[in-house]
Coordinates of C-alpha atoms in Angstrom, one line a residue:
M27 CA 115.1 46.2 83.2
K28 CA 118.3 48.3 83.4
R29 CA 117.2 50.2 80.3
I30 CA 113.8 51.1 81.8
R31 CA 115.6 52.4 85.0
I32 CA 118.0 54.5 82.9
L33 CA 115.1 55.9 80.8
S34 CA 113.0 56.7 83.9
I35 CA 116.0 58.5 85.6
G36 CA 116.6 60.4 82.4
A37 CA 113.0 61.5 82.1
L38 CA 113.0 62.5 85.7
L39 CA 116.0 64.7 85.3
L40 CA 114.7 66.1 82.0
F41 CA 111.3 67.0 83.3
G42 CA 112.2 67.7 86.9
T43 CA 114.7 70.4 86.1
S44 CA 112.7 72.2 83.3
G45 CA 110.3 73.6 85.9
H46 CA 113.0 75.7 87.5
A47 CA 114.1 77.5 84.3
Q48 CA 113.0 81.1 83.9
E49 CA 110.7 81.7 80.9
R50 CA 112.3 85.0 79.8
R51 CA 114.8 87.6 80.7
W52 CA 113.7 90.7 82.6
T53 CA 114.7 94.1 81.3
L54 CA 116.2 96.6 83.6
E55 CA 113.0 98.7 83.6
E56 CA 111.0 95.6 84.5
C57 CA 113.3 94.9 87.4
I58 CA 113.0 98.5 88.6
A59 CA 109.2 98.6 88.3
H60 CA 109.0 95.3 90.3
V61 CA 111.2 96.7 93.0
Y62 CA 109.1 100.0 93.1
R63 CA 106.0 97.8 93.7
Q64 CA 107.6 95.5 96.3
N65 CA 110.2 97.6 98.2
I66 CA 109.2 98.2 101.9
E67 CA 111.3 101.4 102.2
I68 CA 109.5 103.0 99.3
K69 CA 106.1 101.9 100.7
T70 CA 107.0 103.3 104.1
Q71 CA 108.0 106.6 102.6
E72 CA 104.8 106.7 100.5
L73 CA 102.7 106.1 103.6
T74 CA 104.5 108.9 105.4
A75 CA 103.8 111.2 102.5
A76 CA 100.1 110.2 102.6
E77 CA 100.1 111.0 106.4
K78 CA 101.6 114.4 105.7
R79 CA 98.9 115.1 103.0
L80 CA 96.3 114.4 105.7
S81 CA 98.1 116.7 108.1
L82 CA 98.1 119.5 105.5
S83 CA 94.4 119.0 104.9
E84 CA 93.8 119.2 108.7
S85 CA 95.9 122.4 108.9
K86 CA 93.7 123.9 106.1
W87 CA 90.5 123.0 107.9
S88 CA 91.8 124.7 111.1
Y89 CA 90.8 128.0 109.5
A90 CA 87.1 126.9 109.4
P91 CA 84.9 127.9 112.4
D92 CA 84.0 125.4 115.0
L93 CA 80.3 124.5 114.9
S94 CA 78.5 122.6 117.6
A95 CA 74.8 121.7 118.0
S96 CA 72.9 119.7 120.6
A97 CA 69.4 118.7 121.2
D98 CA 67.8 117.3 124.4
Y99 CA 64.4 115.9 125.1
S100 CA 63.2 114.7 128.6
L101 CA 60.1 112.9 129.6
S102 CA 59.1 112.3 133.3
T103 CA 56.1 110.4 134.7
G104 CA 54.8 109.8 138.2
R105 CA 55.7 112.2 140.9
V106 CA 57.6 114.9 139.0
L107 CA 58.7 118.5 139.5
D108 CA 56.7 120.9 137.3
P109 CA 59.3 123.2 135.7
T110 CA 56.8 126.2 135.6
T111 CA 55.7 126.2 139.2
Y112 CA 58.4 124.2 140.9
D113 CA 55.9 122.1 142.7
F114 CA 55.8 118.3 142.9
V115 CA 52.9 116.9 141.0
E116 CA 51.5 113.4 141.5
N117 CA 50.8 111.0 138.5
Q118 CA 51.7 113.5 135.9
T119 CA 53.7 113.4 132.7
V120 CA 56.0 116.3 132.1
S121 CA 58.1 116.6 129.0
G122 CA 60.7 119.1 127.9
N123 CA 63.0 119.8 125.1
N124 CA 66.0 121.9 124.6
A125 CA 68.1 122.7 121.5
S126 CA 71.3 124.8 121.1
V127 CA 73.7 125.7 118.3
G128 CA 77.1 127.3 118.9
V129 CA 79.7 128.7 116.5
S130 CA 83.3 129.6 117.5
L131 CA 85.6 131.6 115.3
P132 CA 88.9 132.8 116.8
L133 CA 89.7 136.4 115.8
F134 CA 93.4 136.2 116.5
D135 CA 95.4 133.3 117.7
G136 CA 98.9 134.6 117.2
L137 CA 99.1 133.3 113.7
R138 CA 99.2 129.7 115.0
N139 CA 97.0 128.4 112.1
H140 CA 99.2 130.2 109.6
Y141 CA 102.4 128.7 110.9
N142 CA 100.9 125.3 111.3
L143 CA 99.8 125.4 107.6
Q144 CA 103.3 126.5 106.5
R145 CA 104.8 123.7 108.6
A146 CA 102.4 121.1 107.1
K147 CA 103.3 122.3 103.6
L148 CA 107.0 122.0 104.3
D149 CA 106.6 118.6 105.9
L150 CA 104.7 117.3 102.9
R151 CA 107.4 118.7 100.6
S152 CA 110.1 117.0 102.7
S153 CA 108.2 113.7 102.7
L154 CA 107.7 113.8 98.9
L155 CA 111.5 114.5 98.4
A156 CA 112.2 111.6 100.8
V157 CA 110.1 109.3 98.6
E158 CA 111.9 110.5 95.5
T159 CA 115.3 110.1 97.1
T160 CA 114.4 106.5 98.2
R161 CA 113.2 105.7 94.7
R162 CA 116.4 107.0 93.2
S163 CA 118.5 105.1 95.7
V164 CA 116.7 101.9 95.0
R165 CA 116.9 102.5 91.3
L166 CA 120.7 102.9 91.5
N167 CA 121.0 99.7 93.6
V168 CA 118.9 97.7 91.2
T169 CA 120.9 99.1 88.2
A170 CA 124.1 98.2 89.9
R171 CA 123.0 94.6 90.6
Y172 CA 121.6 94.3 87.1
L173 CA 125.0 95.3 85.7
E174 CA 126.7 92.9 88.0
V175 CA 124.6 90.1 86.6
L176 CA 125.3 91.2 83.0
C177 CA 129.0 91.3 83.8
A178 CA 128.9 87.8 85.4
E179 CA 127.1 86.4 82.3
E180 CA 129.7 88.0 80.1
T181 CA 132.5 86.5 82.3
I182 CA 130.8 83.1 82.0
R183 CA 130.5 83.4 78.2
D184 CA 134.2 84.3 78.0
A185 CA 135.2 81.4 80.2
E186 CA 133.1 79.0 78.1
Q187 CA 134.8 80.3 75.0
V188 CA 138.2 79.9 76.5
V189 CA 137.3 76.3 77.6
S190 CA 136.1 75.5 74.1
E191 CA 139.3 76.9 72.5
L192 CA 141.4 74.9 75.0
E193 CA 139.4 71.8 74.1
V194 CA 140.1 72.4 70.4
Q195 CA 143.8 72.8 71.2
A196 CA 143.8 69.7 73.3
G197 CA 141.9 67.8 70.7
G198 CA 144.4 68.8 68.1
R199 CA 147.3 67.5 70.2
R200 CA 145.5 64.2 70.7
S201 CA 145.0 63.8 66.9
G202 CA 148.7 64.0 66.1
W203 CA 149.7 67.5 66.7
S204 CA 152.5 67.6 69.1
R205 CA 154.8 70.2 70.5
P206 CA 158.1 70.2 68.8
A207 CA 160.9 68.6 70.8
R208 CA 163.6 70.7 72.1

């Protein structure tokens, strides 16, 4: 009974902890690529850049003429006003339609469109530089943390080596080696 209990506890510990181990080590480039995909600051900057691209496109379209069109159709029955004689007519059906098209093109607006386009180009450039700056900053942070992990692993290996050397020395003393008496 005691043996079964020990075996079941051992199996539980063996299989219970194996699920938490990482399958493989990530390289620095994999870590950076993962952070580029998941970092909220980078995504925010990229969305801002996309917004600036749309603003630039809108500024380019401001040079195009404004075009408007409308169509109207009316139908009246019963007692209606005849549009040709302006008399009321009983039990009649009068219909009418109207269509219009308009185009507007400013001749000179004080170079407003030109300056808006230049501003939109500079805003986009600034936004793209902000994305690149954020990416570089994140890359430096990930690299620093990766190097910290590597240094910590090296420190652990060094400490384990020192412990094993001390165990060898302690084992030698136990087996008959002793410090010379003074």
